PDB file of C-alpha atoms in Angstrom:
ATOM      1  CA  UNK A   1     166.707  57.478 221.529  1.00 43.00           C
ATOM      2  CA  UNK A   2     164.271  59.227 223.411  1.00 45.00           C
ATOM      3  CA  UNK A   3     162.389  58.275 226.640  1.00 48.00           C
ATOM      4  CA  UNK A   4     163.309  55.422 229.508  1.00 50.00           C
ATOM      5  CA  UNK A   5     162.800  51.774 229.349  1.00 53.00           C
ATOM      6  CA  UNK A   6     162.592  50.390 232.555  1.00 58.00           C
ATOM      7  CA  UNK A   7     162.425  46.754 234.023  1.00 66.00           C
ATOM      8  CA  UNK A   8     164.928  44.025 234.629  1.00 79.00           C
ATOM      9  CA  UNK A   9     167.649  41.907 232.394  1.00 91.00           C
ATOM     10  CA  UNK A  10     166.358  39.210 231.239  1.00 94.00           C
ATOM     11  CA  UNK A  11     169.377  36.581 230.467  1.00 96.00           C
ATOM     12  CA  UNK A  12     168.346  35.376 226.802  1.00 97.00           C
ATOM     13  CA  UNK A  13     168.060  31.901 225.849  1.00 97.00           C
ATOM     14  CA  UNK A  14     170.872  31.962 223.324  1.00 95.00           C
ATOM     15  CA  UNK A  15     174.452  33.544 223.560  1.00 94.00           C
ATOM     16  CA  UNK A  16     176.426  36.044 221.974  1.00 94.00           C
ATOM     17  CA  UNK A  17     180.535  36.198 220.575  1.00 95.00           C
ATOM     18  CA  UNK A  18     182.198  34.045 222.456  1.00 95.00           C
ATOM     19  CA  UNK A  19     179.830  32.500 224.197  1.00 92.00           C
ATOM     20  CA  UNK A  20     179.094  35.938 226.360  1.00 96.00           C
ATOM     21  CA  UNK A  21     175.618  35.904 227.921  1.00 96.00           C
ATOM     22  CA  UNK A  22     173.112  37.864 226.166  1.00 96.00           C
ATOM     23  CA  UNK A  23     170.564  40.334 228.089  1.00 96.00           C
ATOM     24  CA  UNK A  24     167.516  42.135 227.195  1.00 95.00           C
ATOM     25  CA  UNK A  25     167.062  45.214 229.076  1.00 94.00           C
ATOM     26  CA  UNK A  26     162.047  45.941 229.189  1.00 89.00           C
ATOM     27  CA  UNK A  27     159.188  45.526 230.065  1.00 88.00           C
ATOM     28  CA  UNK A  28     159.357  41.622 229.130  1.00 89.00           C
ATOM     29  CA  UNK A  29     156.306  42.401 226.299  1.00 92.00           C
ATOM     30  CA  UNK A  30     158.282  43.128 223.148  1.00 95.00           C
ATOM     31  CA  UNK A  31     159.372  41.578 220.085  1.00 97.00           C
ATOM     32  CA  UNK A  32     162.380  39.966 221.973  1.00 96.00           C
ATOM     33  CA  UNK A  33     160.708  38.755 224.496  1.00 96.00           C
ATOM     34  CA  UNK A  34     158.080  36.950 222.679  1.00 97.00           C
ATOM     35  CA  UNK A  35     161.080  34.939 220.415  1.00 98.00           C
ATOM     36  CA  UNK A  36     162.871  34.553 223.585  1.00 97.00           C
ATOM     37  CA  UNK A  37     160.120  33.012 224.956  1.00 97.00           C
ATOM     38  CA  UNK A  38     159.148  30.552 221.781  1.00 98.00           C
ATOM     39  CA  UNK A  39     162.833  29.509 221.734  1.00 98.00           C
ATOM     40  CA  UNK A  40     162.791  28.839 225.543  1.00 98.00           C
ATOM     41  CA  UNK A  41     159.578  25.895 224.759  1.00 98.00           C
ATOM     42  CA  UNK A  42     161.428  25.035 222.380  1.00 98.00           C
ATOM     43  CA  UNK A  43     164.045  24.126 224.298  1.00 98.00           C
ATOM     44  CA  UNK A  44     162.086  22.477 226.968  1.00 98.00           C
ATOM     45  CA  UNK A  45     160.435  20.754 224.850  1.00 98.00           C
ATOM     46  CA  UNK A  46     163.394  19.185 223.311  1.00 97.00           C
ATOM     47  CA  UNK A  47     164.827  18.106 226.869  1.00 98.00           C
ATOM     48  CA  UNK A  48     161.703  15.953 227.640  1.00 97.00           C
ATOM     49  CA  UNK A  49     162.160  14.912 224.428  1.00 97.00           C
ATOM     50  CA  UNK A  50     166.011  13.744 224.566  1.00 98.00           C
ATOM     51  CA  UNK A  51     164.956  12.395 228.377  1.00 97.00           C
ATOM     52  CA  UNK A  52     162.624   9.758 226.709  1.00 96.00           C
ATOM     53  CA  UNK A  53     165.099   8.696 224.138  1.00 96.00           C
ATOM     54  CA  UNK A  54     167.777   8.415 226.660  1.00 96.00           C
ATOM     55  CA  UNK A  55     165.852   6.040 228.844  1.00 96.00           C
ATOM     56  CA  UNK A  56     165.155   4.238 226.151  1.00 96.00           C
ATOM     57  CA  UNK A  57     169.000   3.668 224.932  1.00 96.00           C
ATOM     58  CA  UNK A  58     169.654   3.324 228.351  1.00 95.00           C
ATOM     59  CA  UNK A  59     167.000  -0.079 228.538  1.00 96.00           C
ATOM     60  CA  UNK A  60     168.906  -0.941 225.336  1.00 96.00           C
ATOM     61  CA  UNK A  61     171.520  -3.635 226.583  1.00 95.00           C
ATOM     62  CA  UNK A  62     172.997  -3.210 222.799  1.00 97.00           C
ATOM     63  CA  UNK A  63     173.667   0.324 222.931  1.00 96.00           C
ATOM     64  CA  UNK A  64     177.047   0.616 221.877  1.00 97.00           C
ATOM     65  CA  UNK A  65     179.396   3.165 224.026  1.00 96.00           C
ATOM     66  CA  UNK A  66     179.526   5.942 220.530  1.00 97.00           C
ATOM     67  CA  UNK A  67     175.723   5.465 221.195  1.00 97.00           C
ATOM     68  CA  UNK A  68     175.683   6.751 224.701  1.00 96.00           C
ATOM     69  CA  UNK A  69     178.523   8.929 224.565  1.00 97.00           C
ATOM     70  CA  UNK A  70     176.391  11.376 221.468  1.00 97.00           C
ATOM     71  CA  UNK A  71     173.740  10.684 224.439  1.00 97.00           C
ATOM     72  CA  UNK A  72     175.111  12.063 226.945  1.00 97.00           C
ATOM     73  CA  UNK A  73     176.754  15.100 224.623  1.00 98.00           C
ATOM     74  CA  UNK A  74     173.360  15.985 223.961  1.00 97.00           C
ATOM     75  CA  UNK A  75     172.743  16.228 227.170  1.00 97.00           C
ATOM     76  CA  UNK A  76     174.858  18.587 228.540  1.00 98.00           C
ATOM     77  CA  UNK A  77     173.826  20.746 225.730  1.00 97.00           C
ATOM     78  CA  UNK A  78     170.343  20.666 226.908  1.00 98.00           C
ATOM     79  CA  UNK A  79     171.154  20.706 230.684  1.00 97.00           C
ATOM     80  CA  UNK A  80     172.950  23.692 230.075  1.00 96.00           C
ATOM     81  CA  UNK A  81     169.799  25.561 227.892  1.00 97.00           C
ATOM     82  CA  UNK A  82     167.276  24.499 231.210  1.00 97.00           C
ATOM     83  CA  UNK A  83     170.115  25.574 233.693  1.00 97.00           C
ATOM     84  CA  UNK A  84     170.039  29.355 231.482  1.00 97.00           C
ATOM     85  CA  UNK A  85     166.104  29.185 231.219  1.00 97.00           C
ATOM     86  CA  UNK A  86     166.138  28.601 234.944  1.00 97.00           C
ATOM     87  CA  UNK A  87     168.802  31.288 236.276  1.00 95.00           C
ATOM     88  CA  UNK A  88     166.387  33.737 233.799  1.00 95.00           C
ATOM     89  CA  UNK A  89     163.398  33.161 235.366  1.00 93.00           C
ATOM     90  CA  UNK A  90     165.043  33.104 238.972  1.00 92.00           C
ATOM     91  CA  UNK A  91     166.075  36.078 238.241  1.00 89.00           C
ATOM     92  CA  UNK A  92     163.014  37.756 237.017  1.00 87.00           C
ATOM     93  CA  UNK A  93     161.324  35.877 240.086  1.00 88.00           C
ATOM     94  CA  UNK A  94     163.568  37.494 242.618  1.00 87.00           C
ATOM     95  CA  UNK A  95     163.361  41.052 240.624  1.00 82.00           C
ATOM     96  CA  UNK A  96     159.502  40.711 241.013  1.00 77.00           C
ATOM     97  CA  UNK A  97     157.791  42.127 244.052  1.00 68.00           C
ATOM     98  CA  UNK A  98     155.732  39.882 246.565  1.00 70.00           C
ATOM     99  CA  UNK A  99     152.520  40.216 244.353  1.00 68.00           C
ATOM    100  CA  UNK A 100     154.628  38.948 241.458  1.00 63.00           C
ATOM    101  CA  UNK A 101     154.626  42.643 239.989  1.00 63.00           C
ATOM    102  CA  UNK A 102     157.397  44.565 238.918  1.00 58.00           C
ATOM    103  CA  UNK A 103     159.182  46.571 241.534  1.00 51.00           C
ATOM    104  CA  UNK A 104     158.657  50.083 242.164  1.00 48.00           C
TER     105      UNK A 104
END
């Protein structure tokens, strides 16, 4: 492979053997990034979802404990997806220069 790709690591929505953190070493503009990026909404997009629908069980004096237990399981799935989409753009916050550009 010929030339050199510079930027940061981005820490990838999704994770590897093991449950090892994935990075993606560029420019944050290629093919990658773009999926990473879709499946990021996506997973936003699914916690306001599941936040909705848990307030509503939660208002649900029938709810049975199974009920809120597959709740709350969902839950920490999501929590952890926003807490990676977070530390990733943290990261690629702090890496950024004042001016939000990349650093020299």
């Amino acid at each position: 492979m010929t030339g050199h790709t510079t930027g940061t690591a981005r820490l990838l929505p999704w994770t590897g053997t093991g449950g090892k953190p994935c990075y993606l070493v560029g420019d944050g503009k290629g093919y990658i990034s773009k999926v990473a990026d879709r499946i990021e909404s996506v997973q936003l997009g699914m916690a306001a979802e599941l936040l909705g629908h848990v307030a509503e069980l939660l208002s649900d004096r029938r709810a049975t404990s199974d009920q809120l237990r597959y709740a709350v399981a969902r839950m920490a799935e999501s929590l952890r997806d926003v807490h990676r989409i977070a530390e990733s753009r943290g990261a690629r916050l702090a890496a950024a220069g004042p001016d939000g550009s990349a650093p020299a």
